[in-house]
GROMACS .gro file of C-alpha atoms in nm:
model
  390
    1UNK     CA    1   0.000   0.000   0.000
    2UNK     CA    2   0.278   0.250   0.101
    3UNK     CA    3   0.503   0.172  -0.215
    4UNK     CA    4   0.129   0.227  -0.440
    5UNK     CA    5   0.085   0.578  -0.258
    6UNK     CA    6   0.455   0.664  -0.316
    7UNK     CA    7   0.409   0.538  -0.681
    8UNK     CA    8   0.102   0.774  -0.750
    9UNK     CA    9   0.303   1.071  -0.563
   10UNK     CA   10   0.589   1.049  -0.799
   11UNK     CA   11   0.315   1.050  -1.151
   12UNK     CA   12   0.129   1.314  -0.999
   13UNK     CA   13   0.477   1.520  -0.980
   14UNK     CA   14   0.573   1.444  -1.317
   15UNK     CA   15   0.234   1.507  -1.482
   16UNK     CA   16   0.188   1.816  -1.582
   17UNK     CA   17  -0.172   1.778  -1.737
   18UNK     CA   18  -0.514   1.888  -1.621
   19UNK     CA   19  -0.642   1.602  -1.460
   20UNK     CA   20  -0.305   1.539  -1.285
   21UNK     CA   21  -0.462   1.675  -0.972
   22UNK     CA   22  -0.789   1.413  -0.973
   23UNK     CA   23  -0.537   1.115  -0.957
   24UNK     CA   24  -0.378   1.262  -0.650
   25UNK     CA   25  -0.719   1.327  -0.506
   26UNK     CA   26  -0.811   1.000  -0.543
   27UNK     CA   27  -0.553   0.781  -0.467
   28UNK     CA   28  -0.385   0.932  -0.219
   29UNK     CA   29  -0.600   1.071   0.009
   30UNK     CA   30  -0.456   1.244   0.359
   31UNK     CA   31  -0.434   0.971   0.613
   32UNK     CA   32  -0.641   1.042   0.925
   33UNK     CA   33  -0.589   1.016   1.300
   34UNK     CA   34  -0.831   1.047   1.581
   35UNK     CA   35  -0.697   1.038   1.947
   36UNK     CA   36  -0.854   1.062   2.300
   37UNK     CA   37  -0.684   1.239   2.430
   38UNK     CA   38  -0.317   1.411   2.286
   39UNK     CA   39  -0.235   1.672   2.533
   40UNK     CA   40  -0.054   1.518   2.796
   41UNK     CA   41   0.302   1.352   2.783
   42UNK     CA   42   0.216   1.034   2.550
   43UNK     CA   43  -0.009   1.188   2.315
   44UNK     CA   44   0.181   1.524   2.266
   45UNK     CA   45   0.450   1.302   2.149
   46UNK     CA   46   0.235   1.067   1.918
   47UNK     CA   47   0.037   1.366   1.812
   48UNK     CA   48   0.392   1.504   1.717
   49UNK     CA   49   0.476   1.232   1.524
   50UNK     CA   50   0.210   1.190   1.332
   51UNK     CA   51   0.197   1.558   1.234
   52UNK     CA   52   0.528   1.486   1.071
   53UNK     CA   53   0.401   1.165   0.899
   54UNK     CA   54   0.129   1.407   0.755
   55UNK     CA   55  -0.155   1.294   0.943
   56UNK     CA   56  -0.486   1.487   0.959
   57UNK     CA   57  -0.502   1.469   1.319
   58UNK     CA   58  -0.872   1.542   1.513
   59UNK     CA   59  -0.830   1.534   1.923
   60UNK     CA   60  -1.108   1.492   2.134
   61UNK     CA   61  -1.024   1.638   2.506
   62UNK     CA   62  -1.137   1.836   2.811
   63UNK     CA   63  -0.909   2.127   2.663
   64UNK     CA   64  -0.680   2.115   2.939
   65UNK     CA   65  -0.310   2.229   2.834
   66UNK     CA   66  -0.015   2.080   2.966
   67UNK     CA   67   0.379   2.244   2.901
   68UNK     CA   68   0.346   2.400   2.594
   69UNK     CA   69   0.078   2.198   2.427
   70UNK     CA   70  -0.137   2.526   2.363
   71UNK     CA   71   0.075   2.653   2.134
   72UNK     CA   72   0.267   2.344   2.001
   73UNK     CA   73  -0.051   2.076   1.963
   74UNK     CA   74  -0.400   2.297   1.928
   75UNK     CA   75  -0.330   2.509   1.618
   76UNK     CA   76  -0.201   2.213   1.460
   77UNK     CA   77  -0.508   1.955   1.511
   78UNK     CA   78  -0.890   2.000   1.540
   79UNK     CA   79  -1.014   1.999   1.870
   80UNK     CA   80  -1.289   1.849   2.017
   81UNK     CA   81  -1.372   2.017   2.317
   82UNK     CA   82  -1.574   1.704   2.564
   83UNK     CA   83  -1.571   1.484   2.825
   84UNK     CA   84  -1.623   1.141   2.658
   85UNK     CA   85  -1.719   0.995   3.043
   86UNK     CA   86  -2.038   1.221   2.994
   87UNK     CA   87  -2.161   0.988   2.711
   88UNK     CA   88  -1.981   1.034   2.338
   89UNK     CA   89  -2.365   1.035   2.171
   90UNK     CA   90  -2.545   1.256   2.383
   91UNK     CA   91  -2.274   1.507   2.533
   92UNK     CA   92  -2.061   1.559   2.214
   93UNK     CA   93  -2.257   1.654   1.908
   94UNK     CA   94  -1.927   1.779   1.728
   95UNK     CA   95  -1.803   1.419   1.764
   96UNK     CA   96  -2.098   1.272   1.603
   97UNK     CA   97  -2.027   1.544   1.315
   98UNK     CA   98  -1.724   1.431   1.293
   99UNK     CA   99  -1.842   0.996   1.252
  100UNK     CA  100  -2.080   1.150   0.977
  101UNK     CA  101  -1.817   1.323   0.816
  102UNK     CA  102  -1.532   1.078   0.829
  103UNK     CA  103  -1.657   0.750   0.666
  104UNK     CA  104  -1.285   0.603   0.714
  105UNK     CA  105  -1.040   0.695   0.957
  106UNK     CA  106  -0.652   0.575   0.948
  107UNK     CA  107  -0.599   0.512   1.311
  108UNK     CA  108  -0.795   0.619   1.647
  109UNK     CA  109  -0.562   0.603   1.943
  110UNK     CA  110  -0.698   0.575   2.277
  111UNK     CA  111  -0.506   0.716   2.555
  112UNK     CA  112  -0.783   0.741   2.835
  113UNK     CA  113  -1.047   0.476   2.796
  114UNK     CA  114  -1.127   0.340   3.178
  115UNK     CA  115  -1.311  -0.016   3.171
  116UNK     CA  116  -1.606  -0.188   2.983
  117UNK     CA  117  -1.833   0.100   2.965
  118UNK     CA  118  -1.604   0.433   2.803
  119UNK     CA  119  -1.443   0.147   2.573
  120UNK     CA  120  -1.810  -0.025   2.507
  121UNK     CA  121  -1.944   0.382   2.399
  122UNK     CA  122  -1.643   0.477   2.174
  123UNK     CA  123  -1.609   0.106   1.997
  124UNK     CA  124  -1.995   0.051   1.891
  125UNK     CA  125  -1.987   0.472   1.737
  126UNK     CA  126  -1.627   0.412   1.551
  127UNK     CA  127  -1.734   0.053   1.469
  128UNK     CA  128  -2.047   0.275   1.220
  129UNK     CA  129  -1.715   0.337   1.036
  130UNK     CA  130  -1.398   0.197   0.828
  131UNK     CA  131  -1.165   0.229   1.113
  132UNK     CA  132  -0.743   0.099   1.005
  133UNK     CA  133  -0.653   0.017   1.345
  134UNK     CA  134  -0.803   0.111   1.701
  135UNK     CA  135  -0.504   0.192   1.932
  136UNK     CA  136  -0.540   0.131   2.346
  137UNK     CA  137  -0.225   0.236   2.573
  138UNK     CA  138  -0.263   0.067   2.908
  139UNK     CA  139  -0.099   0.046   3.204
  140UNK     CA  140   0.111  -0.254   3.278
  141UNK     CA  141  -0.113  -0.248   3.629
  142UNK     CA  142  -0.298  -0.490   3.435
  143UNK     CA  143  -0.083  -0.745   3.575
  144UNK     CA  144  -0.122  -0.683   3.911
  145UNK     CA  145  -0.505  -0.774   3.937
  146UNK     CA  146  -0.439  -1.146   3.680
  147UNK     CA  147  -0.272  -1.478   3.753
  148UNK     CA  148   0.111  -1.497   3.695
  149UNK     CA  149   0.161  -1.882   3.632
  150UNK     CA  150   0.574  -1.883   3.553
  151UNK     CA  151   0.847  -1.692   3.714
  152UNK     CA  152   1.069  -1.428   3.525
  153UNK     CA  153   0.981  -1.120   3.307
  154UNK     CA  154   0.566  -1.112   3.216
  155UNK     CA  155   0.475  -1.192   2.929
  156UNK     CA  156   0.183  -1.002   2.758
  157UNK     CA  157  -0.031  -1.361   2.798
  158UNK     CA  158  -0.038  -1.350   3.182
  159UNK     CA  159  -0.380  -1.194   3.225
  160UNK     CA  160  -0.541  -1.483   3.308
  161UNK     CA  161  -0.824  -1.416   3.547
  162UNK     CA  162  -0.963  -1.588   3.873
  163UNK     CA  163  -1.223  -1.814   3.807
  164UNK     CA  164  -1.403  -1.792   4.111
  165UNK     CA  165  -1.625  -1.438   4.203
  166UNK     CA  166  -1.437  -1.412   4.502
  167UNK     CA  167  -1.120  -1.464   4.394
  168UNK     CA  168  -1.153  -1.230   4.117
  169UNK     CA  169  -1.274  -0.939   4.319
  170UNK     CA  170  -0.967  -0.996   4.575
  171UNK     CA  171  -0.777  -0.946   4.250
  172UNK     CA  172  -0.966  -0.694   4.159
  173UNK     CA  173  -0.929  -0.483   4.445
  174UNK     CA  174  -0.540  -0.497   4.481
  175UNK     CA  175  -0.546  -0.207   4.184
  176UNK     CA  176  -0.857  -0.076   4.096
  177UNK     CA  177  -0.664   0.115   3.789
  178UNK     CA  178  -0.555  -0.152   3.679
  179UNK     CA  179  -0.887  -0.353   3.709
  180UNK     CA  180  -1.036  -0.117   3.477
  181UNK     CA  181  -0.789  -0.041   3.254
  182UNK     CA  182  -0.811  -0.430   3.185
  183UNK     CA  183  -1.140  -0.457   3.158
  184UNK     CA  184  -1.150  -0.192   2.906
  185UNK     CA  185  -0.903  -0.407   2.703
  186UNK     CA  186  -1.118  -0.702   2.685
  187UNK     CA  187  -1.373  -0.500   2.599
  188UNK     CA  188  -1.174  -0.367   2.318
  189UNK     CA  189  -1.072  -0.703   2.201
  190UNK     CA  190  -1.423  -0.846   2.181
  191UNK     CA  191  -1.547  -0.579   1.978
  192UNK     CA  192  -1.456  -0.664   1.619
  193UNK     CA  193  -1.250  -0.358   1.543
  194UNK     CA  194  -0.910  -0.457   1.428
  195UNK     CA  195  -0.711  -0.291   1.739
  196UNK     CA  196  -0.340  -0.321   1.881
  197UNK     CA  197  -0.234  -0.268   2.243
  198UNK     CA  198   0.067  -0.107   2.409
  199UNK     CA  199   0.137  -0.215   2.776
  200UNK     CA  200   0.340   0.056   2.931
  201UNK     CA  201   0.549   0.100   3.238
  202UNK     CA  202   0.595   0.415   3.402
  203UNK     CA  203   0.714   0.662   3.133
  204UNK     CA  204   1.059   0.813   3.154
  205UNK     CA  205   1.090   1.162   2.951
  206UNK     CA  206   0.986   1.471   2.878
  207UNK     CA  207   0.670   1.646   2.985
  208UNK     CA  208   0.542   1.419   3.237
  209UNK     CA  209   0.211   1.531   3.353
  210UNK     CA  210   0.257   1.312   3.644
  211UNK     CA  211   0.592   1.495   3.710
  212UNK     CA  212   0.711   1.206   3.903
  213UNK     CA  213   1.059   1.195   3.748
  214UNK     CA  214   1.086   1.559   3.746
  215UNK     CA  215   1.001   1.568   4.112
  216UNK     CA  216   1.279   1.288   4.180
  217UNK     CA  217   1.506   1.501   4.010
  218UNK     CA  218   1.508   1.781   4.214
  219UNK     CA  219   1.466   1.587   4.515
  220UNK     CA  220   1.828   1.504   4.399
  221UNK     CA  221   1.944   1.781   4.258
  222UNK     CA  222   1.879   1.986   4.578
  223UNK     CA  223   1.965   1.727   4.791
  224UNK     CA  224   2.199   1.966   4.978
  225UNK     CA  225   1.956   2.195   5.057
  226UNK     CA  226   1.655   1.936   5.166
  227UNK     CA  227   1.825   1.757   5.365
  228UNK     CA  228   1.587   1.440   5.361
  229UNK     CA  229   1.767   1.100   5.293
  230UNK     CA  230   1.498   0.986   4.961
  231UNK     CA  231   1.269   0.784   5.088
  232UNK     CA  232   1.352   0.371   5.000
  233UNK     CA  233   1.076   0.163   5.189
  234UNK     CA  234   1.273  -0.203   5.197
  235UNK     CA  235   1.006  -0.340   5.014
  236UNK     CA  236   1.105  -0.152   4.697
  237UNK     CA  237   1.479  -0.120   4.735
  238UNK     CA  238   1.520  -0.453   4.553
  239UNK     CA  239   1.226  -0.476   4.367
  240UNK     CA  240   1.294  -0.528   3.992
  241UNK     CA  241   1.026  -0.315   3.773
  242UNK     CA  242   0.999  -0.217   3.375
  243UNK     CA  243   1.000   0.173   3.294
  244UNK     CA  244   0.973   0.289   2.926
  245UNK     CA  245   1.101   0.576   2.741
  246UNK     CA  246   0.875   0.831   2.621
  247UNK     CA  247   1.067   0.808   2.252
  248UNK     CA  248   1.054   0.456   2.264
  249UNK     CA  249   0.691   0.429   2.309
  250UNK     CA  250   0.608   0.657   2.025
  251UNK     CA  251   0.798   0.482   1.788
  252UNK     CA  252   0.648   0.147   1.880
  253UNK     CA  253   0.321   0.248   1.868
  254UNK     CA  254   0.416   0.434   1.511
  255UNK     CA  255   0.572   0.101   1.388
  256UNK     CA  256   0.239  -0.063   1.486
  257UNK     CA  257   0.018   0.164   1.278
  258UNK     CA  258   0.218   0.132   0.996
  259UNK     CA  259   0.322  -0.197   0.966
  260UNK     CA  260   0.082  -0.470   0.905
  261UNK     CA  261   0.050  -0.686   1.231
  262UNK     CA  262  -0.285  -0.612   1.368
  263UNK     CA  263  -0.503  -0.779   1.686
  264UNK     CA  264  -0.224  -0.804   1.923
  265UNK     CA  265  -0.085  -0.672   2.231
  266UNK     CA  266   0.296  -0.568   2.318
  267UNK     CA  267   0.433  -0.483   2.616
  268UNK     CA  268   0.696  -0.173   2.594
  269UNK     CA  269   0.980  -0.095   2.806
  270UNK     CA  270   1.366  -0.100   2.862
  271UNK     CA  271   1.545  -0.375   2.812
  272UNK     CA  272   1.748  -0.372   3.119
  273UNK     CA  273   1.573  -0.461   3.471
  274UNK     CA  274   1.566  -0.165   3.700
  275UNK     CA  275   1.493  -0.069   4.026
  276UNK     CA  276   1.416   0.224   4.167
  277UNK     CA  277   1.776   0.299   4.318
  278UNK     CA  278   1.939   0.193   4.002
  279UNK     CA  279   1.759   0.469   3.856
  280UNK     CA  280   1.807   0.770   4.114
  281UNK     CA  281   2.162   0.673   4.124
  282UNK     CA  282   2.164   0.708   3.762
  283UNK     CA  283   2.010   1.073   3.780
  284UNK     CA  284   2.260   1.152   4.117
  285UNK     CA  285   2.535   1.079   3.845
  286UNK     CA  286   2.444   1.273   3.561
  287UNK     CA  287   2.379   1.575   3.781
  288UNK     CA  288   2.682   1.501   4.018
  289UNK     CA  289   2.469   1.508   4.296
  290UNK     CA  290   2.555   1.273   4.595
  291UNK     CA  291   2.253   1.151   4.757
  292UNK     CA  292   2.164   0.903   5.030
  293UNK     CA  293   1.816   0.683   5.093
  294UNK     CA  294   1.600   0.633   5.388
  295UNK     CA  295   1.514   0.255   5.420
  296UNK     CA  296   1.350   0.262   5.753
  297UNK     CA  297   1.039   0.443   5.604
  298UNK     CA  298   0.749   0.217   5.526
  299UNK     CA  299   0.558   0.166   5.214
  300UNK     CA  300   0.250   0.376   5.398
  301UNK     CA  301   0.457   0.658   5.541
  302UNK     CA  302   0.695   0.718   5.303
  303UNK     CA  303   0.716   0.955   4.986
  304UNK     CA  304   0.786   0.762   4.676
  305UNK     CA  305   0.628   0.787   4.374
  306UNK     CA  306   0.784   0.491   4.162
  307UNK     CA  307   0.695   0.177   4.062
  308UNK     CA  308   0.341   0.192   4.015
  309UNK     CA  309   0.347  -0.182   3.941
  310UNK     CA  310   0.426  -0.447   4.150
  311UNK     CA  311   0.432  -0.739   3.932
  312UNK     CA  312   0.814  -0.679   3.806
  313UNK     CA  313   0.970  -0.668   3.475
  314UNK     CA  314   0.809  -0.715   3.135
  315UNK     CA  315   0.924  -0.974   2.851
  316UNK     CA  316   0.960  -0.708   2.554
  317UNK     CA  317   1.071  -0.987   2.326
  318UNK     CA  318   0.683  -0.992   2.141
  319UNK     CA  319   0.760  -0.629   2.050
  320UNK     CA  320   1.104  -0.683   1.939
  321UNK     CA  321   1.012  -0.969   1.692
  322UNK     CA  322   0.661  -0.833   1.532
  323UNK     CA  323   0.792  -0.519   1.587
  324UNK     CA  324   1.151  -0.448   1.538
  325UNK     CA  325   1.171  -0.267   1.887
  326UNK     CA  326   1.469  -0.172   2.016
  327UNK     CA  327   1.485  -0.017   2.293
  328UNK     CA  328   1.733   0.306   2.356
  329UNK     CA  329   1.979   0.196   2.658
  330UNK     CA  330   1.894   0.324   3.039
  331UNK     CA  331   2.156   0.547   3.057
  332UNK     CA  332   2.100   0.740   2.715
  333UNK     CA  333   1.732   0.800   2.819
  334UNK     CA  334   1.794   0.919   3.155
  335UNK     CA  335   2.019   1.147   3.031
  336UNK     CA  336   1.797   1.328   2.769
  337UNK     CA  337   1.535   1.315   3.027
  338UNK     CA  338   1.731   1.507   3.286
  339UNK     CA  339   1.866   1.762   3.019
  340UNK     CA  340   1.493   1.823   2.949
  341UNK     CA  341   1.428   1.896   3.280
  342UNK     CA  342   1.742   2.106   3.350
  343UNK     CA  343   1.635   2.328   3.073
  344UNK     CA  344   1.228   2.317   3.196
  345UNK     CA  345   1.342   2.502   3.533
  346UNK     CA  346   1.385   2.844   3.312
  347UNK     CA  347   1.133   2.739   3.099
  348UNK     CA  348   0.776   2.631   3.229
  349UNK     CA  349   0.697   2.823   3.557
  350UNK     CA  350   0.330   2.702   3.588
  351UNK     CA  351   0.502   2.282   3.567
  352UNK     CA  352   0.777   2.380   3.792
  353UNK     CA  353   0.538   2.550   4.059
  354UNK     CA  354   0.353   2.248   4.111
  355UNK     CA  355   0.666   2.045   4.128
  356UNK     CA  356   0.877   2.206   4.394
  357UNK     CA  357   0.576   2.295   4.564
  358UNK     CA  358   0.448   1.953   4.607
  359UNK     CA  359   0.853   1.846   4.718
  360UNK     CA  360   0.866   2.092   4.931
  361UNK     CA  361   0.522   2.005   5.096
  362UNK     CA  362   0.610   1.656   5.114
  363UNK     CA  363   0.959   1.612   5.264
  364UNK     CA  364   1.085   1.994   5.359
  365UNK     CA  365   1.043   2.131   5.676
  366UNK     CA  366   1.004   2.531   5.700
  367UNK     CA  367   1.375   2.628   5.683
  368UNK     CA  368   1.478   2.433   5.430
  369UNK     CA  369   1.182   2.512   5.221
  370UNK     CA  370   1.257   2.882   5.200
  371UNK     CA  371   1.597   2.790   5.102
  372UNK     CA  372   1.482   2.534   4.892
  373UNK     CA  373   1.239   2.745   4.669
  374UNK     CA  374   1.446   3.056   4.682
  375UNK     CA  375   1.768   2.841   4.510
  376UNK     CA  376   1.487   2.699   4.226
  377UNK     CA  377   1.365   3.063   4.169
  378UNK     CA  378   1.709   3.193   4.143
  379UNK     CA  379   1.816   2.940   3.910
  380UNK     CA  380   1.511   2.985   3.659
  381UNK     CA  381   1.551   3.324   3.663
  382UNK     CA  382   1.946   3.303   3.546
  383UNK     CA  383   1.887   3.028   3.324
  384UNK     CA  384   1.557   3.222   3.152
  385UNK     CA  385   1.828   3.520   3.119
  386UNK     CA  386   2.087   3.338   2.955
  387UNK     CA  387   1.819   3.196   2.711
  388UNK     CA  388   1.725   3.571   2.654
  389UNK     CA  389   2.069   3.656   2.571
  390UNK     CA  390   2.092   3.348   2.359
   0.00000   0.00000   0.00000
């Protein structure tokens, strides 16, 4: 199909008569994206992407803006202003427009979609159309509410559920988030649209709306001025998880939509097993920043904000083979990731509020939060000076 559209490019460049203009029109039409979501980190980044693959792209959100996604994302897509939890057919008109405008549609990615009934509502209006591929990103807290029946890495098949009612809803309840996010993935499955899913970790890179790593990396960068050993319940101090990286993700999911494979699911991540000191003592590194952890914190009265799963590391090898994936090493990714953030300090005030506040709130006590935010404050202000200059 590709090598036909590039074929029909290259006559309609080296026609030069009339109806040169009626074979491009026809055979190679603009491809066609819809996403829930595309404002926060992931779908910024696959919005991004697919505006440089030439994508039509229409976004259907609660308009909330995130970094710089007002002025980078919005003029470039059509925007659906709606909450799709209020009911897609009777709280957002412009989205039924758009069904009865767009008889075929390239690729929908859902970034948002929260068990049987949100997936059930979107499914049966897109399934009134020729949809390419339906695209879920889920959590990999799937895995902490199914059966694991073999030890090492999971493996995208362990989501076997209890049998018994009981049993299920014990399950069920050790991660509601995950509960429904799976849910919403069977529900996606059973629905006849040809679909591909993306298990993700916690995401490593720029302009997380969580701002977990950015949070971490202060925490570390300040460390100095904080004071506060970084909290390392001994549960966690061992305990082997997956993370992803943001580019990585994108370009898996990117690689799904184009290539061929359809009707499967892929767990993404790093290739290397990580914990979570492995990777603050990889950001204490980079930044030259000694730091120290508090292991005599527990799980409930500690501050940590990483891993969200329990279930440990995930077998990529599905991805790698259908795929191609390969994943960018630890160390690069961390790296780009903190030079992001370095550079975010000077340049998003409203993102770096909420971080340092919430820090501060959490582990500072009065005098070292004056000295804390004062040093951040100082710092943006010289680095958003030098940029000036620049």
């Amino acid at each position: 199909k590709q090598w036909y559209q590039r074929r029909v490019r290259g006559t309609c460049l080296l026609l030069s008569l009339a109806f040169s203009h009626i074979l491009c029109d026809v055979y190679v039409r603009p491809k066609k994206a819809f996403i829930f979501g595309g404002n926060g980190q992931i779908g910024s980044a696959v919005v991004q992407k697919l505006l440089k693959d030439n994508y039509e792209i229409t976004a259907l959100n609660r308009g909330s803006n995130y970094y710089n996604s007002k002025t980078d994302i919005a003029p470039k897509v059509s925007v659906i202003h709606c909450d799709r939890f209020k009911g897609l057919k009777a709280y957002c008109p412009a989205f039924m427009t758009y069904l009865a405008e767009n008889p075929h549609v390239d690729v929908v990615i859902d970034l948002n979609a929260y068990t049987t009934k949100y997936m059930k509502h979107s499914t049966e209006l897109f399934s009134t159309i020729n949809v390419g591929v339906y695209v879920f990103i889920s959590p990999d807290n799937v895995y902490d509410v199914t059966i694991k029946r073999h030890h090492g890495p999971t493996r995208e098949t362990d989501t076997e559920r209890p049998e018994d009612k009981e049993e299920y809803q014990k399950y069920a309840d050790t991660d509601k988030f995950g509960h429904f996010k799976l849910l919403a993935e069977e529900q996606l499955i059973s629905s006849g649209l040809p679909y591909l899913i993306f298990r993700a970790p916690d995401v490593i890179g720029a302009k997380d709306t969580s701002s977990k790593f950015w949070i971490y990396h202060m925490w570390v960068k300040y460390y100095e001025t904080l004071r506060t050993p970084i909290h390392m319940p001994y549960q966690i101090k061992q305990l082997v998880s997956s993370y992803v990286y943001l580019d990585d993700l994108v370009t898996a999911i990117m690689k799904g939509i184009e290539g061929e494979t359809r009707n499967e699911v892929f767990n993404i991540a790093f290739k290397e097993p990580i914990t979570l000191t492995t990777l603050l003592l990889e950001i204490s590194s980079i930044l030259d920043s000694p730091i120290s952890f508090d292991h005599e914190v527990t799980t409930d009265s500690s501050y940590h904000l990483y891993p969200s799963s329990a279930r440990g590391q995930l077998d990529i090898s599905k991805a790698e083979t259908l795929l191609g994936f390969k994943p960018t090493p630890l160390k690069s990714a961390v790296r780009k990731t903190v030079q992001f953030y370095e550079k975010a300090q000077s340049t998003f005030d409203d993102e770096r509020y909420k971080v340092v506040t919430e820090l501060s709130n959490a582990i500072g006590t009065d005098k070292t939060r004056v000295k804390f935010l004062s040093m951040v404050q100082a710092e943006a202000i010289a680095g958003r000076k030098v940029r000036d200059e620049l």
